[in-house]
Amino acid sequence: MTDPIPVYLDCDTGVDDAVALAYLLRSPHVDVVGIGTVSGNTSAAQAARNTLDLLGLAGVDSIPVAIGAHHHSSHEYAGGAAHVHGDNGIGGVELPRSAREPEDVTAVELLIDLSHRYEGRLHLVTIGPLTNIIEALAADPTLPTRIAGVATMGGAASVPGNITPVAEANIFNDPAAADALLTAEWDVTLVPLDATMEHTLSEDDRVTLAEASDPLLRAVGAMLDHYFEFYLPTYGVRTSALHDPLAAVIAAGGTTITRGPRVPVRVDTTHGPGRGQTIADLRGQRLGDRDHPEARTRVVLEVDGSISAHLMEVLTGERP
Ligand code: RIB
Ligand code: CA
């Protein structure tokens, strides 16, 4: 087995962020070397508290957690998505408070420091709005030269958005930041709603987690209870999309991308009805995936089968 890849995780620890974090902590192919938080599902400060408490449940006290942007680059943080992720971002679940506090550096400072420490090997996994990334690029335009790859949950290429008819939440919360990430000189694997809405966890899986002996899995199972209620009108059954977990699984090499053309992707940063739309140039794709020669963004439209069994296997350590 090859050495685990060092990962900087940028998140707005919400419920599916928590599932993704638990997966990355348990994957033998990943070494989470730092976590930065950003406002989105909840505030950046609350997301850091949630993350530290989850790490405490996991018995992990070596990963630095740094608070990032509270407000987004073009507008103030508007209070999060309590109807989706609960008032505290994690389904209202009260976790034992870890003794650890966030680092006394910002997420941007942590990311730039890690990019030097793991020069050429560091992978970014972003599962929240991209404000920290645009700020890091502004602080150090050479950052992309030290990054091995970027996996980003966000956008909608050929399906509706989830926060507006055309925009997905992570992109909509900071369109300019998303456009900066998608036009920087690095390779991006974009994981949009086209793929993430097709991956769900069952109530049986949720109960398995909620009844586990492992405190981290019990907490994740409890958080999903609130999240499942939100998705009931969308799917018609208690379940949830696995947005952030799919990006984490892809970053860890836990699945195979079966449809993922490398095409130019831009973001509508105007203030009209299209704001936050990810405009992927999928022209010429009728006869199969065709890569644009200059494009550096792979848009994941489909992966090989469902990830739920793999996700549960890595989380629980048990083969289904
Ligand atoms: O649109 C889904 C994304 O927005 C996920 O990252 C979820 O956690 C929220 O941040
Ligand atoms: Ca998220």
GROMACS .gro file of C-alpha atoms and ligand atoms in nm:
model
  331
    1MET     CA    1   0.000   0.000   0.000
    2THR     CA    2   0.127   0.344  -0.092
    3ASP     CA    3   0.184   0.605   0.178
    4PRO     CA    4  -0.128   0.797   0.286
    5ILE     CA    5  -0.172   1.135   0.116
    6PRO     CA    6  -0.147   1.446   0.338
    7VAL     CA    7  -0.476   1.636   0.331
    8TYR     CA    8  -0.579   1.985   0.435
    9LEU     CA    9  -0.957   1.982   0.489
   10ASP     CA   10  -1.153   2.306   0.451
   11CYS     CA   11  -1.502   2.267   0.590
   12ASP     CA   12  -1.813   2.428   0.738
   13THR     CA   13  -1.877   2.143   0.982
   14GLY     CA   14  -2.220   2.057   0.926
   15VAL     CA   15  -2.360   1.710   0.929
   16ASP     CA   16  -2.225   1.578   0.601
   17ASP     CA   17  -1.892   1.747   0.674
   18ALA     CA   18  -1.884   1.539   0.995
   19VAL     CA   19  -1.945   1.220   0.798
   20ALA     CA   20  -1.668   1.317   0.555
   21LEU     CA   21  -1.430   1.395   0.843
   22ALA     CA   22  -1.501   1.061   1.012
   23TYR     CA   23  -1.433   0.885   0.681
   24LEU     CA   24  -1.104   1.070   0.623
   25LEU     CA   25  -0.990   0.995   0.979
   26ARG     CA   26  -1.061   0.624   0.927
   27SER     CA   27  -0.924   0.592   0.571
   28PRO     CA   28  -0.580   0.426   0.557
   29HIS     CA   29  -0.508   0.623   0.240
   30VAL     CA   30  -0.534   0.967   0.398
   31ASP     CA   31  -0.342   1.159   0.664
   32VAL     CA   32  -0.541   1.467   0.767
   33VAL     CA   33  -0.265   1.714   0.858
   34GLY     CA   34  -0.478   2.023   0.911
   35ILE     CA   35  -0.835   2.151   0.913
   36GLY     CA   36  -0.958   2.501   0.839
   37THR     CA   37  -1.316   2.614   0.890
   38VAL     CA   38  -1.532   2.863   0.705
   39SER     CA   39  -1.882   2.992   0.763
   40GLY     CA   40  -2.150   2.815   0.565
   41ASN     CA   41  -2.373   2.557   0.733
   42THR     CA   42  -2.281   2.732   1.058
   43SER     CA   43  -2.025   2.996   1.157
   44ALA     CA   44  -1.657   2.930   1.109
   45ALA     CA   45  -1.609   2.945   1.488
   46GLN     CA   46  -1.890   2.696   1.554
   47ALA     CA   47  -1.759   2.473   1.276
   48ALA     CA   48  -1.419   2.471   1.448
   49ARG     CA   49  -1.582   2.383   1.782
   50ASN     CA   50  -1.777   2.103   1.615
   51THR     CA   51  -1.461   1.977   1.444
   52LEU     CA   52  -1.253   1.978   1.762
   53ASP     CA   53  -1.526   1.795   1.952
   54LEU     CA   54  -1.554   1.534   1.676
   55LEU     CA   55  -1.176   1.488   1.682
   56GLY     CA   56  -1.203   1.445   2.058
   57LEU     CA   57  -1.458   1.167   2.015
   58ALA     CA   58  -1.223   1.009   1.761
   59GLY     CA   59  -0.940   1.021   2.012
   60VAL     CA   60  -0.739   1.242   1.775
   61ASP     CA   61  -0.560   1.538   1.932
   62SER     CA   62  -0.278   1.595   1.684
   63ILE     CA   63  -0.460   1.765   1.395
   64PRO     CA   64  -0.452   2.147   1.407
   65VAL     CA   65  -0.788   2.316   1.358
   66ALA     CA   66  -0.786   2.682   1.255
   67ILE     CA   67  -1.079   2.919   1.222
   68GLY     CA   68  -1.111   3.079   0.880
   69ALA     CA   69  -1.341   3.329   0.721
   70HIS     CA   70  -1.655   3.429   0.910
   71HIS     CA   71  -1.785   3.648   0.626
   72HIS     CA   72  -1.759   3.565   0.258
   73SER     CA   73  -1.570   3.770   0.005
   74SER     CA   74  -1.875   3.942  -0.140
   75HIS     CA   75  -2.128   3.935   0.144
   76GLU     CA   76  -2.165   3.890   0.517
   77TYR     CA   77  -2.236   3.551   0.669
   78ALA     CA   78  -2.614   3.523   0.685
   79GLY     CA   79  -2.653   3.283   0.974
   80GLY     CA   80  -2.612   2.936   0.828
   81ALA     CA   81  -2.857   2.659   0.743
   82ALA     CA   82  -3.016   2.553   1.072
   83HIS     CA   83  -3.312   2.403   0.887
   84VAL     CA   84  -3.069   2.160   0.722
   85HIS     CA   85  -2.787   2.113   0.973
   86GLY     CA   86  -2.946   2.221   1.301
   87ASP     CA   87  -2.881   2.529   1.515
   88ASN     CA   88  -2.527   2.419   1.603
   89GLY     CA   89  -2.443   2.282   1.259
   90ILE     CA   90  -2.444   1.917   1.369
   91GLY     CA   91  -2.809   1.836   1.396
   92GLY     CA   92  -2.847   1.983   1.743
   93VAL     CA   93  -2.636   1.700   1.886
   94GLU     CA   94  -2.446   1.813   2.195
   95LEU     CA   95  -2.098   1.660   2.187
   96PRO     CA   96  -1.865   1.630   2.486
   97ARG     CA   97  -1.651   1.943   2.472
   98SER     CA   98  -1.293   1.869   2.375
   99ALA     CA   99  -1.029   2.035   2.590
  100ARG     CA  100  -0.861   2.156   2.272
  101GLU     CA  101  -0.912   2.504   2.129
  102PRO     CA  102  -0.859   2.629   1.774
  103GLU     CA  103  -0.505   2.724   1.672
  104ASP     CA  104  -0.400   3.085   1.719
  105VAL     CA  105  -0.341   3.113   1.344
  106THR     CA  106  -0.603   3.156   1.074
  107ALA     CA  107  -0.706   2.883   0.831
  108VAL     CA  108  -0.523   3.069   0.556
  109GLU     CA  109  -0.201   3.078   0.762
  110LEU     CA  110  -0.237   2.709   0.844
  111LEU     CA  111  -0.296   2.615   0.479
  112ILE     CA  112   0.004   2.815   0.354
  113ASP     CA  113   0.226   2.672   0.629
  114LEU     CA  114   0.118   2.316   0.543
  115SER     CA  115   0.176   2.379   0.172
  116HIS     CA  116   0.542   2.444   0.255
  117ARG     CA  117   0.570   2.159   0.504
  118TYR     CA  118   0.422   1.908   0.256
  119GLU     CA  119   0.545   2.084  -0.056
  120GLY     CA  120   0.424   1.910  -0.372
  121ARG     CA  121   0.233   1.645  -0.174
  122LEU     CA  122  -0.047   1.834   0.002
  123HIS     CA  123  -0.401   1.772  -0.123
  124LEU     CA  124  -0.680   2.020  -0.056
  125VAL     CA  125  -1.024   1.879   0.015
  126THR     CA  126  -1.279   2.160   0.027
  127ILE     CA  127  -1.634   2.087   0.143
  128GLY     CA  128  -1.762   2.433   0.227
  129PRO     CA  129  -1.767   2.779   0.071
  130LEU     CA  130  -1.428   2.866  -0.079
  131THR     CA  131  -1.354   3.194   0.095
  132ASN     CA  132  -1.041   3.064   0.270
  133ILE     CA  133  -0.904   2.947  -0.062
  134ILE     CA  134  -0.942   3.283  -0.240
  135GLU     CA  135  -0.784   3.451   0.062
  136ALA     CA  136  -0.495   3.203   0.058
  137LEU     CA  137  -0.441   3.261  -0.315
  138ALA     CA  138  -0.438   3.637  -0.254
  139ALA     CA  139  -0.195   3.601   0.037
  140ASP     CA  140   0.037   3.371  -0.158
  141PRO     CA  141  -0.016   3.345  -0.535
  142THR     CA  142   0.250   3.072  -0.547
  143LEU     CA  143   0.031   2.838  -0.339
  144PRO     CA  144  -0.085   2.625  -0.638
  145THR     CA  145   0.276   2.536  -0.720
  146ARG     CA  146   0.302   2.342  -0.393
  147ILE     CA  147  -0.037   2.164  -0.408
  148ALA     CA  148  -0.069   1.811  -0.547
  149GLY     CA  149  -0.442   1.836  -0.615
  150VAL     CA  150  -0.775   1.982  -0.513
  151ALA     CA  151  -1.102   1.798  -0.453
  152THR     CA  152  -1.398   2.030  -0.414
  153MET     CA  153  -1.756   1.948  -0.330
  154GLY     CA  154  -1.963   2.208  -0.507
  155GLY     CA  155  -2.160   2.317  -0.807
  156ALA     CA  156  -2.417   2.171  -1.041
  157ALA     CA  157  -2.321   2.103  -1.403
  158SER     CA  158  -2.636   1.962  -1.565
  159VAL     CA  159  -2.877   1.938  -1.270
  160PRO     CA  160  -3.063   2.199  -1.066
  161GLY     CA  161  -2.898   2.376  -0.778
  162ASN     CA  162  -2.999   2.327  -0.416
  163ILE     CA  163  -3.001   2.684  -0.288
  164THR     CA  164  -3.133   2.850  -0.603
  165PRO     CA  165  -3.265   2.688  -0.922
  166VAL     CA  166  -2.910   2.694  -1.065
  167ALA     CA  167  -2.667   2.733  -0.773
  168GLU     CA  168  -2.531   2.487  -0.520
  169ALA     CA  169  -2.475   2.613  -0.162
  170ASN     CA  170  -2.094   2.606  -0.137
  171ILE     CA  171  -2.059   2.798  -0.462
  172PHE     CA  172  -2.351   3.034  -0.400
  173ASN     CA  173  -2.210   3.138  -0.064
  174ASP     CA  174  -1.899   3.278  -0.233
  175PRO     CA  175  -1.913   3.275  -0.615
  176ALA     CA  176  -1.602   3.487  -0.661
  177ALA     CA  177  -1.402   3.251  -0.440
  178ALA     CA  178  -1.527   2.950  -0.633
  179ASP     CA  179  -1.434   3.111  -0.964
  180ALA     CA  180  -1.087   3.188  -0.829
  181LEU     CA  181  -1.041   2.824  -0.724
  182LEU     CA  182  -1.158   2.700  -1.064
  183THR     CA  183  -0.926   2.931  -1.258
  184ALA     CA  184  -0.609   2.894  -1.050
  185GLU     CA  185  -0.311   2.698  -1.182
  186TRP     CA  186  -0.389   2.365  -1.015
  187ASP     CA  187  -0.582   2.050  -1.100
  188VAL     CA  188  -0.931   2.049  -0.951
  189THR     CA  189  -1.166   1.754  -0.918
  190LEU     CA  190  -1.507   1.918  -0.887
  191VAL     CA  191  -1.773   1.700  -0.721
  192PRO     CA  192  -2.110   1.860  -0.805
  193LEU     CA  193  -2.469   1.775  -0.724
  194ASP     CA  194  -2.483   1.578  -1.049
  195ALA     CA  195  -2.292   1.304  -0.864
  196THR     CA  196  -2.353   1.372  -0.495
  197MET     CA  197  -2.734   1.359  -0.511
  198GLU     CA  198  -2.706   1.003  -0.644
  199HIS     CA  199  -2.536   0.877  -0.326
  200THR     CA  200  -2.741   0.833  -0.012
  201LEU     CA  201  -2.730   0.653   0.322
  202SER     CA  202  -3.019   0.435   0.437
  203GLU     CA  203  -3.201   0.454   0.769
  204ASP     CA  204  -3.057   0.109   0.846
  205ASP     CA  205  -2.707   0.246   0.792
  206ARG     CA  206  -2.788   0.544   1.011
  207VAL     CA  207  -2.916   0.320   1.290
  208THR     CA  208  -2.603   0.103   1.260
  209LEU     CA  209  -2.396   0.413   1.320
  210ALA     CA  210  -2.621   0.550   1.596
  211GLU     CA  211  -2.607   0.217   1.785
  212ALA     CA  212  -2.233   0.161   1.737
  213SER     CA  213  -2.007   0.120   2.038
  214ASP     CA  214  -1.775   0.379   1.887
  215PRO     CA  215  -1.863   0.729   2.023
  216LEU     CA  216  -1.769   0.904   1.697
  217LEU     CA  217  -2.001   0.682   1.493
  218ARG     CA  218  -2.280   0.721   1.750
  219ALA     CA  219  -2.252   1.099   1.720
  220VAL     CA  220  -2.256   1.086   1.340
  221GLY     CA  221  -2.561   0.857   1.346
  222ALA     CA  222  -2.741   1.095   1.580
  223MET     CA  223  -2.661   1.400   1.364
  224LEU     CA  224  -2.794   1.227   1.055
  225ASP     CA  225  -3.135   1.193   1.221
  226HIS     CA  226  -3.196   1.570   1.181
  227TYR     CA  227  -3.039   1.571   0.833
  228PHE     CA  228  -3.262   1.285   0.716
  229GLU     CA  229  -3.571   1.481   0.810
  230PHE     CA  230  -3.460   1.766   0.585
  231TYR     CA  231  -3.421   1.534   0.287
  232LEU     CA  232  -3.753   1.350   0.334
  233PRO     CA  233  -3.943   1.574   0.085
  234THR     CA  234  -3.657   1.544  -0.166
  235TYR     CA  235  -3.619   1.168  -0.170
  236GLY     CA  236  -3.960   1.063  -0.032
  237VAL     CA  237  -3.789   0.849   0.234
  238ARG     CA  238  -3.564   0.923   0.531
  239THR     CA  239  -3.217   0.942   0.381
  240SER     CA  240  -2.965   1.207   0.287
  241ALA     CA  241  -2.738   1.297   0.001
  242LEU     CA  242  -2.371   1.223   0.067
  243HIS     CA  243  -2.228   1.548  -0.072
  244ASP     CA  244  -1.911   1.592   0.134
  245PRO     CA  245  -1.852   1.220   0.191
  246LEU     CA  246  -1.841   1.164  -0.187
  247ALA     CA  247  -1.573   1.432  -0.226
  248ALA     CA  248  -1.379   1.268   0.060
  249VAL     CA  249  -1.411   0.920  -0.092
  250ILE     CA  250  -1.292   1.050  -0.429
  251ALA     CA  251  -0.997   1.232  -0.270
  252ALA     CA  252  -0.903   0.910  -0.084
  253GLY     CA  253  -0.922   0.703  -0.401
  254GLY     CA  254  -1.210   0.503  -0.257
  255THR     CA  255  -1.406   0.493  -0.582
  256THR     CA  256  -1.354   0.512  -0.957
  257ILE     CA  257  -1.475   0.809  -1.158
  258THR     CA  258  -1.671   0.662  -1.450
  259ARG     CA  259  -1.780   0.994  -1.604
  260GLY     CA  260  -1.554   1.291  -1.537
  261PRO     CA  261  -1.467   1.508  -1.837
  262ARG     CA  262  -1.195   1.768  -1.790
  263VAL     CA  263  -1.363   2.085  -1.911
  264PRO     CA  264  -1.354   2.458  -1.844
  265VAL     CA  265  -1.580   2.561  -1.555
  266ARG     CA  266  -1.661   2.922  -1.465
  267VAL     CA  267  -1.891   3.066  -1.203
  268ASP     CA  268  -2.154   3.333  -1.254
  269THR     CA  269  -2.045   3.606  -1.012
  270THR     CA  270  -2.311   3.854  -1.123
  271HIS     CA  271  -2.604   3.946  -0.902
  272GLY     CA  272  -2.877   3.819  -1.129
  273PRO     CA  273  -3.081   3.498  -1.116
  274GLY     CA  274  -2.782   3.298  -1.233
  275ARG     CA  275  -2.557   3.399  -0.943
  276GLY     CA  276  -2.347   3.108  -0.818
  277GLN     CA  277  -2.413   2.887  -1.120
  278THR     CA  278  -2.120   2.667  -1.222
  279ILE     CA  279  -2.101   2.690  -1.600
  280ALA     CA  280  -1.930   2.373  -1.718
  281ASP     CA  281  -1.861   2.360  -2.091
  282LEU     CA  282  -2.007   2.017  -2.162
  283ARG     CA  283  -2.053   2.079  -2.534
  284GLY     CA  284  -1.913   1.792  -2.738
  285GLN     CA  285  -1.985   1.530  -2.474
  286ARG     CA  286  -2.262   1.342  -2.661
  287LEU     CA  287  -2.029   1.065  -2.779
  288GLY     CA  288  -1.857   1.024  -2.444
  289ASP     CA  289  -1.624   1.214  -2.216
  290ARG     CA  290  -1.397   1.441  -2.412
  291ASP     CA  291  -1.132   1.646  -2.232
  292HIS     CA  292  -1.061   2.003  -2.333
  293PRO     CA  293  -0.682   2.030  -2.388
  294GLU     CA  294  -0.636   2.337  -2.170
  295ALA     CA  295  -0.888   2.256  -1.894
  296ARG     CA  296  -0.764   2.164  -1.546
  297THR     CA  297  -1.102   2.093  -1.383
  298ARG     CA  298  -1.240   1.738  -1.389
  299VAL     CA  299  -1.616   1.750  -1.337
  300VAL     CA  300  -1.734   1.430  -1.169
  301LEU     CA  301  -2.067   1.332  -1.322
  302GLU     CA  302  -2.067   0.968  -1.212
  303VAL     CA  303  -1.863   0.722  -1.007
  304ASP     CA  304  -1.862   0.342  -1.013
  305GLY     CA  305  -2.170   0.233  -0.822
  306SER     CA  306  -2.287   0.358  -0.482
  307ILE     CA  307  -2.031   0.466  -0.222
  308SER     CA  308  -2.253   0.385   0.076
  309ALA     CA  309  -2.120   0.031   0.131
  310HIS     CA  310  -1.759   0.152   0.104
  311LEU     CA  311  -1.834   0.446   0.333
  312MET     CA  312  -1.989   0.220   0.598
  313GLU     CA  313  -1.702  -0.029   0.569
  314VAL     CA  314  -1.439   0.237   0.630
  315LEU     CA  315  -1.641   0.403   0.908
  316THR     CA  316  -1.723   0.082   1.096
  317GLY     CA  317  -1.425  -0.130   0.995
  318GLU     CA  318  -1.668  -0.407   0.906
  319ARG     CA  319  -1.735  -0.551   0.563
  320PRO     CA  320  -2.113  -0.554   0.488
  321RIB     O1  321  -2.462   2.179  -0.118
  321RIB     C1  322  -2.406   2.086  -0.028
  321RIB     C2  323  -2.289   2.145   0.042
  321RIB     O2  324  -2.331   2.259   0.117
  321RIB     C3  325  -2.226   2.050   0.145
  321RIB     O3  326  -2.089   2.080   0.159
  321RIB     C4  327  -2.300   2.085   0.271
  321RIB     O4  328  -2.224   2.054   0.390
  321RIB     C5  329  -2.312   2.234   0.256
  321RIB     O5  330  -2.189   2.292   0.297
  322CA      CA  331  -2.000   2.123   0.384
   0.00000   0.00000   0.00000
